[in-house]
């Protein structure tokens, strides 16, 4: 069966997906772009400081891979109505969950922490600019 037979009118699924993508773009794109810009600056600094065969090469490769993931997500969020393929309909909720996960992981730390905080901070494994909290084992 073709997509027209499955959905009724030929453009219905495109309009539905376009509206959903537009909502996701309005909601998440600016935050994804900010993370991407910070990561790009960090990679640029590291590329100028670290020799290609240096010890931190694996970490840099992870950062480059993450940058590519962000670029793909931002590109999907900016798809035009007529550029969408029907397969995107099934993947859109997965994209949204992945975006939410990334944004949650890269949330900014609070400005001021309580005096009796039982949390321990650590640097983000991916971009080192983000601070995340985990329970102190002590």
mmCIF file with all atom_site columns, C-alpha atoms in Angstrom:
data_model
loop_
_atom_site.group_PDB
_atom_site.id
_atom_site.type_symbol
_atom_site.label_atom_id
_atom_site.label_alt_id
_atom_site.label_comp_id
_atom_site.label_asym_id
_atom_site.label_entity_id
_atom_site.label_seq_id
_atom_site.pdbx_PDB_ins_code
_atom_site.Cartn_x
_atom_site.Cartn_y
_atom_site.Cartn_z
_atom_site.occupancy
_atom_site.B_iso_or_equiv
_atom_site.pdbx_formal_charge
_atom_site.auth_seq_id
_atom_site.auth_comp_id
_atom_site.auth_asym_id
_atom_site.auth_atom_id
_atom_site.pdbx_PDB_model_num
ATOM 1   C CA . UNK A 1 1   ? 0.000  0.000  0.000  1.00 0.00 ? 1   UNK A CA 1
ATOM 2   C CA . UNK A 1 2   ? 1.215  3.491  -0.693 1.00 0.00 ? 2   UNK A CA 1
ATOM 3   C CA . UNK A 1 3   ? 1.216  6.287  1.854  1.00 0.00 ? 3   UNK A CA 1
ATOM 4   C CA . UNK A 1 4   ? -1.922 7.843  0.331  1.00 0.00 ? 4   UNK A CA 1
ATOM 5   C CA . UNK A 1 5   ? -3.927 4.687  0.956  1.00 0.00 ? 5   UNK A CA 1
ATOM 6   C CA . UNK A 1 6   ? -2.673 4.459  4.523  1.00 0.00 ? 6   UNK A CA 1
ATOM 7   C CA . UNK A 1 7   ? -3.356 8.043  5.585  1.00 0.00 ? 7   UNK A CA 1
ATOM 8   C CA . UNK A 1 8   ? -6.302 9.244  3.516  1.00 0.00 ? 8   UNK A CA 1
ATOM 9   C CA . UNK A 1 9   ? -5.349 12.485 1.789  1.00 0.00 ? 9   UNK A CA 1
ATOM 10  C CA . UNK A 1 10  ? -1.883 12.560 0.229  1.00 0.00 ? 10  UNK A CA 1
ATOM 11  C CA . UNK A 1 11  ? -0.572 15.571 2.164  1.00 0.00 ? 11  UNK A CA 1
ATOM 12  C CA . UNK A 1 12  ? -2.122 14.869 5.578  1.00 0.00 ? 12  UNK A CA 1
ATOM 13  C CA . UNK A 1 13  ? 0.841  13.036 7.051  1.00 0.00 ? 13  UNK A CA 1
ATOM 14  C CA . UNK A 1 14  ? 3.211  15.695 5.722  1.00 0.00 ? 14  UNK A CA 1
ATOM 15  C CA . UNK A 1 15  ? 1.221  18.500 7.305  1.00 0.00 ? 15  UNK A CA 1
ATOM 16  C CA . UNK A 1 16  ? 0.967  16.597 10.591 1.00 0.00 ? 16  UNK A CA 1
ATOM 17  C CA . UNK A 1 17  ? 4.700  15.876 10.657 1.00 0.00 ? 17  UNK A CA 1
ATOM 18  C CA . UNK A 1 18  ? 5.547  19.406 9.574  1.00 0.00 ? 18  UNK A CA 1
ATOM 19  C CA . UNK A 1 19  ? 3.532  20.870 12.449 1.00 0.00 ? 19  UNK A CA 1
ATOM 20  C CA . UNK A 1 20  ? 5.164  18.481 14.905 1.00 0.00 ? 20  UNK A CA 1
ATOM 21  C CA . UNK A 1 21  ? 8.654  19.287 13.582 1.00 0.00 ? 21  UNK A CA 1
ATOM 22  C CA . UNK A 1 22  ? 7.874  22.996 13.765 1.00 0.00 ? 22  UNK A CA 1
ATOM 23  C CA . UNK A 1 23  ? 6.878  22.586 17.430 1.00 0.00 ? 23  UNK A CA 1
ATOM 24  C CA . UNK A 1 24  ? 10.063 20.599 18.165 1.00 0.00 ? 24  UNK A CA 1
ATOM 25  C CA . UNK A 1 25  ? 12.179 23.190 16.365 1.00 0.00 ? 25  UNK A CA 1
ATOM 26  C CA . UNK A 1 26  ? 10.569 26.049 18.298 1.00 0.00 ? 26  UNK A CA 1
ATOM 27  C CA . UNK A 1 27  ? 11.038 24.148 21.564 1.00 0.00 ? 27  UNK A CA 1
ATOM 28  C CA . UNK A 1 28  ? 14.539 22.673 21.238 1.00 0.00 ? 28  UNK A CA 1
ATOM 29  C CA . UNK A 1 29  ? 16.527 24.155 18.357 1.00 0.00 ? 29  UNK A CA 1
ATOM 30  C CA . UNK A 1 30  ? 18.045 27.124 20.219 1.00 0.00 ? 30  UNK A CA 1
ATOM 31  C CA . UNK A 1 31  ? 19.325 24.887 23.031 1.00 0.00 ? 31  UNK A CA 1
ATOM 32  C CA . UNK A 1 32  ? 20.763 22.354 20.582 1.00 0.00 ? 32  UNK A CA 1
ATOM 33  C CA . UNK A 1 33  ? 22.460 25.162 18.660 1.00 0.00 ? 33  UNK A CA 1
ATOM 34  C CA . UNK A 1 34  ? 23.977 26.526 21.885 1.00 0.00 ? 34  UNK A CA 1
ATOM 35  C CA . UNK A 1 35  ? 25.401 23.113 22.808 1.00 0.00 ? 35  UNK A CA 1
ATOM 36  C CA . UNK A 1 36  ? 26.683 22.716 19.243 1.00 0.00 ? 36  UNK A CA 1
ATOM 37  C CA . UNK A 1 37  ? 28.400 26.118 19.322 1.00 0.00 ? 37  UNK A CA 1
ATOM 38  C CA . UNK A 1 38  ? 30.095 25.403 22.660 1.00 0.00 ? 38  UNK A CA 1
ATOM 39  C CA . UNK A 1 39  ? 31.216 22.005 21.426 1.00 0.00 ? 39  UNK A CA 1
ATOM 40  C CA . UNK A 1 40  ? 32.540 23.506 18.177 1.00 0.00 ? 40  UNK A CA 1
ATOM 41  C CA . UNK A 1 41  ? 34.545 26.099 20.088 1.00 0.00 ? 41  UNK A CA 1
ATOM 42  C CA . UNK A 1 42  ? 35.943 23.446 22.419 1.00 0.00 ? 42  UNK A CA 1
ATOM 43  C CA . UNK A 1 43  ? 36.915 21.224 19.465 1.00 0.00 ? 43  UNK A CA 1
ATOM 44  C CA . UNK A 1 44  ? 38.526 24.158 17.716 1.00 0.00 ? 44  UNK A CA 1
ATOM 45  C CA . UNK A 1 45  ? 40.618 24.888 20.808 1.00 0.00 ? 45  UNK A CA 1
ATOM 46  C CA . UNK A 1 46  ? 41.604 21.242 21.212 1.00 0.00 ? 46  UNK A CA 1
ATOM 47  C CA . UNK A 1 47  ? 42.500 20.861 17.534 1.00 0.00 ? 47  UNK A CA 1
ATOM 48  C CA . UNK A 1 48  ? 44.916 23.760 17.808 1.00 0.00 ? 48  UNK A CA 1
ATOM 49  C CA . UNK A 1 49  ? 46.468 22.482 21.053 1.00 0.00 ? 49  UNK A CA 1
ATOM 50  C CA . UNK A 1 50  ? 46.536 18.690 20.734 1.00 0.00 ? 50  UNK A CA 1
ATOM 51  C CA . UNK A 1 51  ? 48.633 16.747 18.257 1.00 0.00 ? 51  UNK A CA 1
ATOM 52  C CA . UNK A 1 52  ? 46.616 14.190 16.194 1.00 0.00 ? 52  UNK A CA 1
ATOM 53  C CA . UNK A 1 53  ? 48.266 11.183 17.859 1.00 0.00 ? 53  UNK A CA 1
ATOM 54  C CA . UNK A 1 54  ? 48.079 12.640 21.355 1.00 0.00 ? 54  UNK A CA 1
ATOM 55  C CA . UNK A 1 55  ? 46.580 10.870 24.328 1.00 0.00 ? 55  UNK A CA 1
ATOM 56  C CA . UNK A 1 56  ? 43.217 12.692 24.233 1.00 0.00 ? 56  UNK A CA 1
ATOM 57  C CA . UNK A 1 57  ? 42.448 11.569 20.674 1.00 0.00 ? 57  UNK A CA 1
ATOM 58  C CA . UNK A 1 58  ? 39.665 9.178  21.682 1.00 0.00 ? 58  UNK A CA 1
ATOM 59  C CA . UNK A 1 59  ? 37.878 11.875 23.667 1.00 0.00 ? 59  UNK A CA 1
ATOM 60  C CA . UNK A 1 60  ? 38.162 14.276 20.740 1.00 0.00 ? 60  UNK A CA 1
ATOM 61  C CA . UNK A 1 61  ? 36.693 11.654 18.410 1.00 0.00 ? 61  UNK A CA 1
ATOM 62  C CA . UNK A 1 62  ? 33.737 11.188 20.790 1.00 0.00 ? 62  UNK A CA 1
ATOM 63  C CA . UNK A 1 63  ? 33.205 14.926 20.797 1.00 0.00 ? 63  UNK A CA 1
ATOM 64  C CA . UNK A 1 64  ? 33.317 15.047 16.988 1.00 0.00 ? 64  UNK A CA 1
ATOM 65  C CA . UNK A 1 65  ? 30.799 12.205 16.786 1.00 0.00 ? 65  UNK A CA 1
ATOM 66  C CA . UNK A 1 66  ? 28.487 13.993 19.226 1.00 0.00 ? 66  UNK A CA 1
ATOM 67  C CA . UNK A 1 67  ? 28.806 17.171 17.154 1.00 0.00 ? 67  UNK A CA 1
ATOM 68  C CA . UNK A 1 68  ? 27.712 15.234 14.063 1.00 0.00 ? 68  UNK A CA 1
ATOM 69  C CA . UNK A 1 69  ? 24.706 13.828 15.977 1.00 0.00 ? 69  UNK A CA 1
ATOM 70  C CA . UNK A 1 70  ? 23.699 17.365 16.964 1.00 0.00 ? 70  UNK A CA 1
ATOM 71  C CA . UNK A 1 71  ? 24.070 18.547 13.359 1.00 0.00 ? 71  UNK A CA 1
ATOM 72  C CA . UNK A 1 72  ? 21.834 15.722 12.108 1.00 0.00 ? 72  UNK A CA 1
ATOM 73  C CA . UNK A 1 73  ? 19.190 16.495 14.719 1.00 0.00 ? 73  UNK A CA 1
ATOM 74  C CA . UNK A 1 74  ? 19.198 20.181 13.882 1.00 0.00 ? 74  UNK A CA 1
ATOM 75  C CA . UNK A 1 75  ? 18.922 19.353 10.179 1.00 0.00 ? 75  UNK A CA 1
ATOM 76  C CA . UNK A 1 76  ? 15.893 17.117 10.827 1.00 0.00 ? 76  UNK A CA 1
ATOM 77  C CA . UNK A 1 77  ? 14.216 19.875 12.839 1.00 0.00 ? 77  UNK A CA 1
ATOM 78  C CA . UNK A 1 78  ? 14.629 22.234 9.891  1.00 0.00 ? 78  UNK A CA 1
ATOM 79  C CA . UNK A 1 79  ? 13.207 19.946 7.205  1.00 0.00 ? 79  UNK A CA 1
ATOM 80  C CA . UNK A 1 80  ? 10.667 21.506 4.899  1.00 0.00 ? 80  UNK A CA 1
ATOM 81  C CA . UNK A 1 81  ? 7.240  19.965 4.495  1.00 0.00 ? 81  UNK A CA 1
ATOM 82  C CA . UNK A 1 82  ? 7.992  18.546 1.064  1.00 0.00 ? 82  UNK A CA 1
ATOM 83  C CA . UNK A 1 83  ? 11.409 17.195 2.074  1.00 0.00 ? 83  UNK A CA 1
ATOM 84  C CA . UNK A 1 84  ? 9.991  14.779 4.634  1.00 0.00 ? 84  UNK A CA 1
ATOM 85  C CA . UNK A 1 85  ? 9.897  11.052 3.982  1.00 0.00 ? 85  UNK A CA 1
ATOM 86  C CA . UNK A 1 86  ? 7.131  8.917  5.474  1.00 0.00 ? 86  UNK A CA 1
ATOM 87  C CA . UNK A 1 87  ? 9.708  6.963  7.519  1.00 0.00 ? 87  UNK A CA 1
ATOM 88  C CA . UNK A 1 88  ? 10.273 10.078 9.627  1.00 0.00 ? 88  UNK A CA 1
ATOM 89  C CA . UNK A 1 89  ? 6.773  9.668  11.041 1.00 0.00 ? 89  UNK A CA 1
ATOM 90  C CA . UNK A 1 90  ? 7.858  6.546  12.929 1.00 0.00 ? 90  UNK A CA 1
ATOM 91  C CA . UNK A 1 91  ? 11.188 8.022  14.077 1.00 0.00 ? 91  UNK A CA 1
ATOM 92  C CA . UNK A 1 92  ? 10.029 11.423 15.250 1.00 0.00 ? 92  UNK A CA 1
ATOM 93  C CA . UNK A 1 93  ? 9.202  10.390 18.807 1.00 0.00 ? 93  UNK A CA 1
ATOM 94  C CA . UNK A 1 94  ? 12.643 8.730  19.062 1.00 0.00 ? 94  UNK A CA 1
ATOM 95  C CA . UNK A 1 95  ? 14.295 11.952 17.904 1.00 0.00 ? 95  UNK A CA 1
ATOM 96  C CA . UNK A 1 96  ? 12.337 13.904 20.498 1.00 0.00 ? 96  UNK A CA 1
ATOM 97  C CA . UNK A 1 97  ? 13.365 11.532 23.304 1.00 0.00 ? 97  UNK A CA 1
ATOM 98  C CA . UNK A 1 98  ? 16.999 11.714 22.227 1.00 0.00 ? 98  UNK A CA 1
ATOM 99  C CA . UNK A 1 99  ? 16.881 15.515 22.110 1.00 0.00 ? 99  UNK A CA 1
ATOM 100 C CA . UNK A 1 100 ? 15.300 15.655 25.558 1.00 0.00 ? 100 UNK A CA 1
ATOM 101 C CA . UNK A 1 101 ? 17.951 13.305 26.898 1.00 0.00 ? 101 UNK A CA 1
ATOM 102 C CA . UNK A 1 102 ? 20.760 15.426 25.461 1.00 0.00 ? 102 UNK A CA 1
ATOM 103 C CA . UNK A 1 103 ? 19.286 18.624 26.833 1.00 0.00 ? 103 UNK A CA 1
ATOM 104 C CA . UNK A 1 104 ? 18.703 17.085 30.235 1.00 0.00 ? 104 UNK A CA 1
ATOM 105 C CA . UNK A 1 105 ? 22.294 15.831 30.312 1.00 0.00 ? 105 UNK A CA 1
ATOM 106 C CA . UNK A 1 106 ? 23.620 19.261 29.349 1.00 0.00 ? 106 UNK A CA 1
ATOM 107 C CA . UNK A 1 107 ? 21.508 21.332 31.716 1.00 0.00 ? 107 UNK A CA 1
ATOM 108 C CA . UNK A 1 108 ? 23.340 24.159 33.377 1.00 0.00 ? 108 UNK A CA 1
ATOM 109 C CA . UNK A 1 109 ? 24.250 23.778 37.026 1.00 0.00 ? 109 UNK A CA 1
ATOM 110 C CA . UNK A 1 110 ? 22.417 26.023 39.499 1.00 0.00 ? 110 UNK A CA 1
ATOM 111 C CA . UNK A 1 111 ? 24.127 29.342 40.247 1.00 0.00 ? 111 UNK A CA 1
ATOM 112 C CA . UNK A 1 112 ? 24.388 28.709 43.963 1.00 0.00 ? 112 UNK A CA 1
ATOM 113 C CA . UNK A 1 113 ? 24.403 25.352 45.739 1.00 0.00 ? 113 UNK A CA 1
ATOM 114 C CA . UNK A 1 114 ? 23.123 24.768 49.266 1.00 0.00 ? 114 UNK A CA 1
ATOM 115 C CA . UNK A 1 115 ? 25.710 24.707 52.055 1.00 0.00 ? 115 UNK A CA 1
ATOM 116 C CA . UNK A 1 116 ? 24.780 21.163 53.132 1.00 0.00 ? 116 UNK A CA 1
ATOM 117 C CA . UNK A 1 117 ? 24.765 19.704 49.634 1.00 0.00 ? 117 UNK A CA 1
ATOM 118 C CA . UNK A 1 118 ? 25.256 15.941 49.506 1.00 0.00 ? 118 UNK A CA 1
ATOM 119 C CA . UNK A 1 119 ? 25.872 15.997 45.760 1.00 0.00 ? 119 UNK A CA 1
ATOM 120 C CA . UNK A 1 120 ? 29.267 15.745 44.126 1.00 0.00 ? 120 UNK A CA 1
ATOM 121 C CA . UNK A 1 121 ? 29.934 17.499 40.809 1.00 0.00 ? 121 UNK A CA 1
ATOM 122 C CA . UNK A 1 122 ? 31.829 16.096 37.866 1.00 0.00 ? 122 UNK A CA 1
ATOM 123 C CA . UNK A 1 123 ? 32.649 17.211 34.371 1.00 0.00 ? 123 UNK A CA 1
ATOM 124 C CA . UNK A 1 124 ? 30.605 16.011 31.426 1.00 0.00 ? 124 UNK A CA 1
ATOM 125 C CA . UNK A 1 125 ? 32.222 13.041 29.717 1.00 0.00 ? 125 UNK A CA 1
ATOM 126 C CA . UNK A 1 126 ? 31.474 14.508 26.319 1.00 0.00 ? 126 UNK A CA 1
ATOM 127 C CA . UNK A 1 127 ? 32.221 18.223 26.282 1.00 0.00 ? 127 UNK A CA 1
ATOM 128 C CA . UNK A 1 128 ? 33.699 19.162 29.678 1.00 0.00 ? 128 UNK A CA 1
ATOM 129 C CA . UNK A 1 129 ? 31.719 22.450 29.678 1.00 0.00 ? 129 UNK A CA 1
ATOM 130 C CA . UNK A 1 130 ? 28.723 20.927 31.402 1.00 0.00 ? 130 UNK A CA 1
ATOM 131 C CA . UNK A 1 131 ? 28.522 20.135 35.071 1.00 0.00 ? 131 UNK A CA 1
ATOM 132 C CA . UNK A 1 132 ? 26.354 17.245 36.195 1.00 0.00 ? 132 UNK A CA 1
ATOM 133 C CA . UNK A 1 133 ? 25.595 15.985 39.633 1.00 0.00 ? 133 UNK A CA 1
ATOM 134 C CA . UNK A 1 134 ? 25.681 12.510 41.063 1.00 0.00 ? 134 UNK A CA 1
ATOM 135 C CA . UNK A 1 135 ? 25.134 11.172 44.533 1.00 0.00 ? 135 UNK A CA 1
ATOM 136 C CA . UNK A 1 136 ? 28.192 11.245 46.765 1.00 0.00 ? 136 UNK A CA 1
ATOM 137 C CA . UNK A 1 137 ? 29.051 7.683  47.742 1.00 0.00 ? 137 UNK A CA 1
ATOM 138 C CA . UNK A 1 138 ? 30.241 8.819  51.189 1.00 0.00 ? 138 UNK A CA 1
#
